[in-house]
C-alpha cells in the first residue's frame, strides 16, 4: 500500500502544525518522520491514522481518499508512544482486541484468533507471557505487545509514534534492530516518528525531515546526511558550523576575501557556508581555503576537536582531527574543506530557489 | 540480618510528638467510644444479642436500611457515571455551576435536606401533589433521600480517575477498529470499574447510616419505613442500651466489612492494573 | 471540509453527548437543586417580615449561640489533630501507616447516630461512667460536653483528609532544606510546611466547620433536646418543623443552607484559584 500526502495543512490556533506537506510513501518501505518537537511530525502521523482531522489537503491510501474514512475504517496499526496498552486486559486479550471488536461477519473464530495471537507473540518473542497483565511487563516487553496488537489487525500501514522514546538506551538499540527485522519479515509499509536522528538514520529506508510544519527534505539517510537540502537539515542532522559569507556570481567570500572553493549554484547576496567538523582538514597556510588561529583544543573520544577562529570577525570553525595532529593553541593554520554547502541568509530567498 | 525498624530514620523532627498525639486523640475520641459500644453489646452474650438482632422489628428496620441503601447506591452508580462523564469530558454552558452543585449533599446539613425533601414530596408538596402515588412516608421517600445524599460519593470518586484516563487508550482502541460503543464498553468502563465500585460502596455505606435527611420524609412506620438508626434512637429513649448497642453493632460490623472491601479492592486494582484506583 | 464525516475518535456522537448532558442536568436539577430551592422558597413563603421574625424566637437565638460555641471548640481541636496526623503520615515512613490512615477515615463510615450512641454508652445515666459522673455531679450527656464530643467525632477526619495527600505529594525536601539551613523543627513547620498547605488547610477547616454546624444525627442522640439549653440549630429546625411552624423551620434551615452554599462557593473559588496548591484530587 503506498501513501500519498498532498498539500496537507493543519493549524492549532494560530501556529501551523502542518504547512502544506507533500510526501509519497512507497509500498513496503520503512520511513522516518524526523524533526524536533513542534515540527509537526506527530501531527502528520496522527493525520494519517485519522486521529487528527487536517484542515486541508489530501491523504491517499493507494487510490482511496483516506480522509473520507474514520479511524476505524482506515485499518492502520498505530503504536503509541506510551504504548496505550489496556491495563485491565491480559497480554493475550490486548493483542486479540482488534480482532474481537470486528463485526460478526468479519470476526475470526475464537480458535483462529488464538492461533493468530500466539503466532504474533512468537514473532515479537514474547511466547509464554500471554497471561500477564501489562503492569507485570518491562518497558521493552510492553513495546513489543503494543506492536503485536497493532499487527494483529493486518494493517494497511503501520504507524509508530516515538516507538523507543520511553526506553533506556540499551533496550532501545536492541529493539531498533529487532523492529527492522520484523519489518523485513512482514513487509508492512511503516512510518515512524522520532526526534532522534541516529535512530532515524540507522533504521529507516528514507528519512523525511520536518521543521515548523514544513517538510524540509526527503531522502535516504545518505542523502540527508551528505546532501542536506536546507540549512535546517544541515544543522539538525550531524554536526556543523557555519560562516557568514557573501556570494557574488557563485564565488563565496569571507570579509571581502574570496575563498578558494568551487563555484556555488546560489543567488548573489549574503549567505552562510556550512561545514561539518569531519570535513575540515589542516594544512599549511599556502593554498588553503581559509587561514585561522587555533583557540581551543580538546580530546573527544578517538578524535581531537579544535576550535579555529577565522576571518576578521569572530567566526569559528570546529574541526574533528586525528588525535596525533601537531597543533597547539595559538598556532596559525590553513584549512581545507572536503565538502561544504552554502545557503542564502534569507530563508524566503532559499525557498524560492529550492 | 537487619532488624526491621518501625520507622525509617529521617532528619525531620517531631514524629514522636505528632504520632503520639494523633494516636491519643484518635483513641480518646473515636476508638475507645466505638469499643465501648462493642463491649456493651458483647456483654449481652451471644444468645441475647441474636435475640435482639433478629427481633422482627429490628430485622425489618435493618432490611429497610440496607435494602434501600443498596438500591439508591445502584441508581447513583448509573447516574453518577453519566454525570461524572459529562462533567469531565464535555464542555457545555453551566458546567462549572453543575460541578459545584454535585457537592450540595455534602454542604447541606442533613436535617435541612430532610425537611426540604419532605416539602417537595409530601402529599401536598411541590411534586407530591402532582403524583398519583405517595412518595413521602413510604420506602420510596427514603429511597429518594438516600439517592440525594449518596450521589457525590460516586461522582467525586470517578472524576479524578476519568480526568487521568489516558486518551491514547481510546485512540488505540479506535485504530484497532473498535466502534465508539465498543471502546466505551470494553476499554473505558473496565478501566473505571474499580473507582465505580469504590464510589458505590462509599455511597452505600453513607446511606446505611443516614438519619437526618431520611426521618422527615420516611414517615417512620414500624416494619415499613423505619430505618435502623431511628430504631437505635428509639431504644435509647426507652433507656434500652442493650437494644441500641446490638443494632449499632450489626451496623458497625457491616460498614466495617464494606470499608475493608473497598480497601481490598483498591489495593487489588493498584497491584493488578499498576495504578491507584 | 469533511470533518463532519469523521467523528472525533475519542468522543461520542453529538446525539449521545446531548443525551448524556441532558440526563445529567435533569438528574442534578431534580435531585439536588430542587431541594435547595425548596428551602429558600418555603422560608420566604409568607414574606420577608415573617422570615426575619423567625429569628427573634429566644430558643432560636440560643440555638445559634450554642452551635457557634460548639463549632468554636470542635474545629480547632480537629485542626490540631489534622496537622499532627498529617505531619506524621506524610513526612515519615513507618509500619502500619495505611492502617492508621484507615482508622482516621473510620468516622466517615460510622452512622452519626452510632457516633452519638458511643458517648451515651460511656457517659449516659446507665453508661460505663454514668454513676461516677452522677456522684460527682458532672454532666456530659444532655449537656455541652456531649454535644462537643459528638461533633468532634463526626468532623474528625476532614482536616487530616485534605492535608495528608497534599503533604505527601510535596515530599520532605523543602523541610530538609530548611533544617540544613539551620531552622529548628518548629520553625521549619511554621514557615515551610504550613505555608505550603495553607489553602488546603483553609478548605479542610471550612468543610469541618460546615459539618460541625450542620450535624444532626449524632448531636440529636446526645443533646436531650432541651429547648433554649441543648438545642443546636439543626435540632431547632427539627423542633420547629415538628411543631408545624414550617416557615420558621425553613427560615432557620435557610441559614444553614446559606452557610453550606458559602462553603461551596469558597471551595470552588479555592479550587479555581489555588488548584495547583491543593492535592491533585482538587485540580480541575
Short mmCIF file of C-alpha atoms in Angstrom, two decimals, chain B:
data_model
loop_
_atom_site.label_atom_id
_atom_site.label_comp_id
_atom_site.label_asym_id
_atom_site.label_seq_id
_atom_site.Cartn_x
_atom_site.Cartn_y
_atom_site.Cartn_z
CA UNK B 1 20.14 -9.65 59.19
CA UNK B 2 18.94 -6.18 59.86
CA UNK B 3 16.12 -5.91 62.33
CA UNK B 4 13.07 -4.46 60.70
CA UNK B 5 12.56 -0.99 62.00
CA UNK B 6 9.28 0.52 63.00
CA UNK B 7 10.16 3.75 61.26
CA UNK B 8 12.59 4.69 58.51
CA UNK B 9 15.10 7.11 60.05
CA UNK B 10 14.52 10.70 59.00
CA UNK B 11 16.19 14.04 59.58
CA UNK B 12 12.86 15.68 60.28
CA UNK B 13 11.90 16.14 63.91
CA UNK B 14 8.59 15.82 65.67
CA UNK B 15 7.47 12.38 64.60
CA UNK B 16 7.09 11.06 68.13
CA UNK B 17 5.11 14.03 69.30
CA UNK B 18 2.84 14.21 66.27
CA UNK B 19 2.27 10.48 66.04
CA UNK B 20 1.76 10.12 69.77
CA UNK B 21 -0.70 12.98 69.92
CA UNK B 22 -2.61 11.72 66.87
CA UNK B 23 -2.98 8.26 68.39
CA UNK B 24 -4.00 9.61 71.79
CA UNK B 25 -6.65 11.86 70.26
CA UNK B 26 -7.87 9.18 67.88
CA UNK B 27 -8.06 6.74 70.77
CA UNK B 28 -9.94 9.03 73.12
CA UNK B 29 -12.38 10.49 70.63
CA UNK B 30 -13.03 7.59 68.29
CA UNK B 31 -11.59 4.23 69.22
CA UNK B 32 -12.50 3.98 72.91
CA UNK B 33 -16.08 5.19 72.38
CA UNK B 34 -16.57 2.75 69.50
CA UNK B 35 -15.05 -0.03 71.56
CA UNK B 36 -17.46 0.83 74.38
CA UNK B 37 -20.41 0.10 72.07
CA UNK B 38 -18.93 -3.21 71.00
CA UNK B 39 -18.10 -4.06 74.62
CA UNK B 40 -21.59 -3.25 75.81
CA UNK B 41 -23.12 -5.33 73.05
CA UNK B 42 -20.80 -8.25 73.70
CA UNK B 43 -21.62 -8.20 77.42
CA UNK B 44 -25.13 -9.22 76.41
CA UNK B 45 -23.89 -12.66 75.42
CA UNK B 46 -24.43 -14.24 72.02
CA UNK B 47 -27.88 -15.63 72.72
CA UNK B 48 -29.37 -12.37 73.90
CA UNK B 49 -27.55 -10.49 71.16
CA UNK B 50 -29.00 -12.71 68.45
CA UNK B 51 -32.42 -12.45 70.03
CA UNK B 52 -32.32 -8.64 69.79
CA UNK B 53 -30.78 -8.54 66.34
CA UNK B 54 -33.34 -10.90 64.85
CA UNK B 55 -36.33 -9.45 66.59
CA UNK B 56 -38.89 -8.78 63.80
CA UNK B 57 -38.97 -5.01 64.15
CA UNK B 58 -35.16 -4.73 64.29
CA UNK B 59 -34.83 -7.11 61.39
CA UNK B 60 -37.35 -5.13 59.37
CA UNK B 61 -35.50 -1.87 60.10
CA UNK B 62 -32.15 -3.35 59.07
CA UNK B 63 -33.76 -4.70 55.92
CA UNK B 64 -35.19 -1.28 55.06
CA UNK B 65 -31.87 0.45 55.72
CA UNK B 66 -29.68 -1.98 53.83
CA UNK B 67 -32.10 -2.80 51.01
CA UNK B 68 -32.95 0.79 50.13
CA UNK B 69 -29.31 1.86 50.51
CA UNK B 70 -28.31 -0.80 48.03
CA UNK B 71 -30.93 0.35 45.53
CA UNK B 72 -30.04 4.03 46.00
CA UNK B 73 -26.33 3.33 45.58
CA UNK B 74 -27.08 1.36 42.41
CA UNK B 75 -29.06 4.24 40.91
CA UNK B 76 -26.29 6.62 41.94
CA UNK B 77 -23.71 4.40 40.29
CA UNK B 78 -25.53 4.67 36.96
CA UNK B 79 -26.29 8.38 37.06
CA UNK B 80 -23.07 9.25 38.86
CA UNK B 81 -21.19 7.64 35.99
CA UNK B 82 -23.09 9.68 33.40
CA UNK B 83 -22.76 12.91 35.38
CA UNK B 84 -19.05 12.46 36.05
CA UNK B 85 -18.52 11.72 32.36
CA UNK B 86 -20.47 14.78 31.25
CA UNK B 87 -18.61 16.99 33.75
CA UNK B 88 -15.12 15.75 32.84
CA UNK B 89 -15.47 15.17 29.12
CA UNK B 90 -17.93 17.69 27.76
CA UNK B 91 -17.88 21.45 27.69
CA UNK B 92 -21.33 22.99 27.96
CA UNK B 93 -22.77 26.17 29.46
CA UNK B 94 -23.31 25.91 33.19
CA UNK B 95 -20.86 23.05 33.60
CA UNK B 96 -18.88 24.69 36.40
CA UNK B 97 -22.06 25.51 38.30
CA UNK B 98 -23.33 21.97 37.92
CA UNK B 99 -19.97 20.65 39.03
CA UNK B 100 -20.18 22.72 42.19
CA UNK B 101 -23.79 21.60 42.72
CA UNK B 102 -22.68 17.97 42.99
CA UNK B 103 -21.31 18.84 46.43
CA UNK B 104 -24.68 20.15 47.66
CA UNK B 105 -25.45 16.98 49.65
CA UNK B 106 -22.08 17.39 51.41
CA UNK B 107 -22.77 21.06 52.10
CA UNK B 108 -26.43 20.97 53.10
CA UNK B 109 -26.95 19.78 56.67
CA UNK B 110 -28.93 16.55 56.65
CA UNK B 111 -31.83 17.97 58.61
CA UNK B 112 -32.16 20.80 56.09
CA UNK B 113 -32.17 18.33 53.22
CA UNK B 114 -34.69 16.25 55.13
CA UNK B 115 -37.29 18.96 55.56
CA UNK B 116 -36.71 20.23 52.01
CA UNK B 117 -37.30 16.76 50.56
CA UNK B 118 -40.44 16.27 52.59
CA UNK B 119 -41.72 19.69 51.50
CA UNK B 120 -41.28 18.55 47.91
CA UNK B 121 -42.63 15.04 48.20
CA UNK B 122 -45.29 15.35 50.91
CA UNK B 123 -48.81 14.59 49.59
CA UNK B 124 -49.46 18.35 49.42
CA UNK B 125 -45.89 19.19 48.39
CA UNK B 126 -44.40 20.57 45.17
CA UNK B 127 -44.12 17.25 43.40
CA UNK B 128 -46.04 15.07 45.83
CA UNK B 129 -49.28 16.86 44.93
CA UNK B 130 -48.76 16.06 41.26
CA UNK B 131 -48.13 12.36 41.66
CA UNK B 132 -50.91 9.78 41.76
CA UNK B 133 -49.00 7.73 44.34
CA UNK B 134 -47.44 8.59 47.67
CA UNK B 135 -43.71 9.22 47.91
CA UNK B 136 -43.24 10.75 51.32
CA UNK B 137 -43.93 8.46 54.31
CA UNK B 138 -43.22 5.37 52.16
CA UNK B 139 -39.99 3.47 51.39
CA UNK B 140 -39.88 5.40 48.09
CA UNK B 141 -39.35 8.61 50.07
CA UNK B 142 -36.45 7.03 51.95
CA UNK B 143 -35.02 5.91 48.63
CA UNK B 144 -35.10 9.48 47.28
CA UNK B 145 -33.37 10.85 50.37
CA UNK B 146 -30.68 8.16 50.10
CA UNK B 147 -30.13 8.96 46.42
CA UNK B 148 -29.71 12.60 47.39
CA UNK B 149 -27.00 12.01 49.96
CA UNK B 150 -25.12 9.30 48.05
CA UNK B 151 -24.64 10.90 44.63
CA UNK B 152 -21.50 12.98 45.34
CA UNK B 153 -19.60 9.90 46.54
CA UNK B 154 -19.90 8.26 43.14
CA UNK B 155 -19.24 11.41 41.11
CA UNK B 156 -16.30 12.61 43.19
CA UNK B 157 -14.65 9.19 43.20
CA UNK B 158 -14.95 8.85 39.43
CA UNK B 159 -14.00 12.36 38.34
CA UNK B 160 -10.25 12.28 39.06
CA UNK B 161 -9.95 8.82 37.51
CA UNK B 162 -11.78 9.97 34.39
CA UNK B 163 -9.62 13.07 34.17
CA UNK B 164 -6.49 10.91 34.31
CA UNK B 165 -7.86 8.49 31.77
CA UNK B 166 -5.29 8.22 29.01
CA UNK B 167 -6.89 9.36 25.75
CA UNK B 168 -4.39 7.21 23.91
CA UNK B 169 -6.22 4.13 25.20
CA UNK B 170 -9.35 5.23 23.39
CA UNK B 171 -7.35 6.19 20.32
CA UNK B 172 -5.62 2.82 20.35
CA UNK B 173 -8.98 1.10 20.54
CA UNK B 174 -10.26 3.17 17.60
CA UNK B 175 -7.22 2.41 15.44
CA UNK B 176 -7.81 -1.27 16.13
CA UNK B 177 -11.23 -0.91 14.55
CA UNK B 178 -13.45 -0.70 17.63
CA UNK B 179 -16.59 1.38 17.28
CA UNK B 180 -17.10 4.12 19.85
CA UNK B 181 -19.59 1.96 21.73
CA UNK B 182 -17.15 -0.96 21.79
CA UNK B 183 -14.41 1.37 23.04
CA UNK B 184 -16.62 2.67 25.83
CA UNK B 185 -17.80 -0.74 26.97
CA UNK B 186 -14.60 -2.72 26.52
CA UNK B 187 -11.90 -0.17 27.29
CA UNK B 188 -13.26 2.82 29.20
CA UNK B 189 -15.76 1.21 31.56
CA UNK B 190 -13.48 -1.65 32.68
CA UNK B 191 -10.80 0.92 33.50
CA UNK B 192 -13.31 2.87 35.56
CA UNK B 193 -14.78 -0.17 37.27
CA UNK B 194 -12.63 -0.13 40.44
CA UNK B 195 -13.42 3.55 41.02
CA UNK B 196 -17.08 2.96 40.26
CA UNK B 197 -17.25 0.13 42.78
CA UNK B 198 -15.47 2.26 45.36
CA UNK B 199 -17.92 5.11 44.81
CA UNK B 200 -20.82 2.67 45.01
CA UNK B 201 -19.54 1.24 48.28
CA UNK B 202 -19.00 4.69 49.78
CA UNK B 203 -22.48 5.82 48.77
CA UNK B 204 -23.91 2.60 50.17
CA UNK B 205 -22.06 2.93 53.48
CA UNK B 206 -23.18 6.51 53.86
CA UNK B 207 -26.80 5.65 53.05
CA UNK B 208 -26.95 2.83 55.58
CA UNK B 209 -26.05 5.16 58.43
CA UNK B 210 -28.04 8.15 57.20
CA UNK B 211 -30.51 9.63 59.64
CA UNK B 212 -31.24 13.35 59.28
CA UNK B 213 -32.36 13.53 55.68
CA UNK B 214 -34.45 10.37 55.98
CA UNK B 215 -36.55 10.70 59.11
CA UNK B 216 -38.61 13.67 57.91
CA UNK B 217 -39.68 12.01 54.68
CA UNK B 218 -39.82 8.41 55.91
CA UNK B 219 -42.97 8.53 57.99
CA UNK B 220 -41.18 6.10 60.31
CA UNK B 221 -43.85 3.40 60.24
CA UNK B 222 -42.56 0.32 62.09
CA UNK B 223 -41.91 -2.65 59.78
CA UNK B 224 -42.44 -0.48 56.67
CA UNK B 225 -40.45 2.73 56.65
CA UNK B 226 -38.48 2.67 59.87
CA UNK B 227 -34.72 2.81 59.41
CA UNK B 228 -32.16 1.20 61.70
CA UNK B 229 -30.57 4.45 63.00
CA UNK B 230 -34.01 5.68 64.07
CA UNK B 231 -34.64 2.44 65.91
CA UNK B 232 -31.37 2.97 67.81
CA UNK B 233 -32.61 6.38 68.95
CA UNK B 234 -35.97 4.94 69.99
CA UNK B 235 -34.29 2.22 72.02
CA UNK B 236 -32.12 4.86 73.70
CA UNK B 237 -35.17 6.91 74.57
CA UNK B 238 -36.54 3.81 76.26
CA UNK B 239 -33.18 3.54 78.09
CA UNK B 240 -32.76 0.17 76.36
CA UNK B 241 -28.97 0.43 75.90
CA UNK B 242 -28.79 -3.27 75.15
CA UNK B 243 -31.14 -2.99 72.21
CA UNK B 244 -29.46 0.15 70.91
CA UNK B 245 -25.93 -1.24 71.08
CA UNK B 246 -26.95 -4.54 69.50
CA UNK B 247 -28.40 -2.80 66.43
CA UNK B 248 -25.43 -0.42 66.34
CA UNK B 249 -23.00 -3.34 66.43
CA UNK B 250 -24.68 -5.03 63.50
CA UNK B 251 -24.48 -1.78 61.54
CA UNK B 252 -20.86 -1.19 62.54
CA UNK B 253 -19.87 -4.71 61.54
CA UNK B 254 -21.48 -4.33 58.12
CA UNK B 255 -19.95 -0.90 57.47
CA UNK B 256 -16.51 -2.11 58.51
CA UNK B 257 -16.84 -5.11 56.24
CA UNK B 258 -17.67 -2.68 53.43
CA UNK B 259 -14.75 -0.40 54.30
CA UNK B 260 -12.47 -3.41 54.32
CA UNK B 261 -13.81 -4.50 50.93
CA UNK B 262 -13.14 -1.04 49.49
CA UNK B 263 -9.55 -1.08 50.74
CA UNK B 264 -9.08 -4.58 49.38
CA UNK B 265 -10.49 -3.54 46.02
CA UNK B 266 -8.21 -0.54 45.81
CA UNK B 267 -5.06 -2.42 46.69
CA UNK B 268 -6.06 -5.20 44.29
CA UNK B 269 -6.60 -2.80 41.42
CA UNK B 270 -3.37 -0.98 42.25
CA UNK B 271 -1.46 -4.23 42.19
CA UNK B 272 -3.04 -5.69 39.11
CA UNK B 273 -3.51 -2.62 37.00
CA UNK B 274 -0.44 -0.82 38.23
CA UNK B 275 -2.19 2.37 39.24
CA UNK B 276 -4.21 3.76 42.10
CA UNK B 277 -7.99 3.43 41.84
#
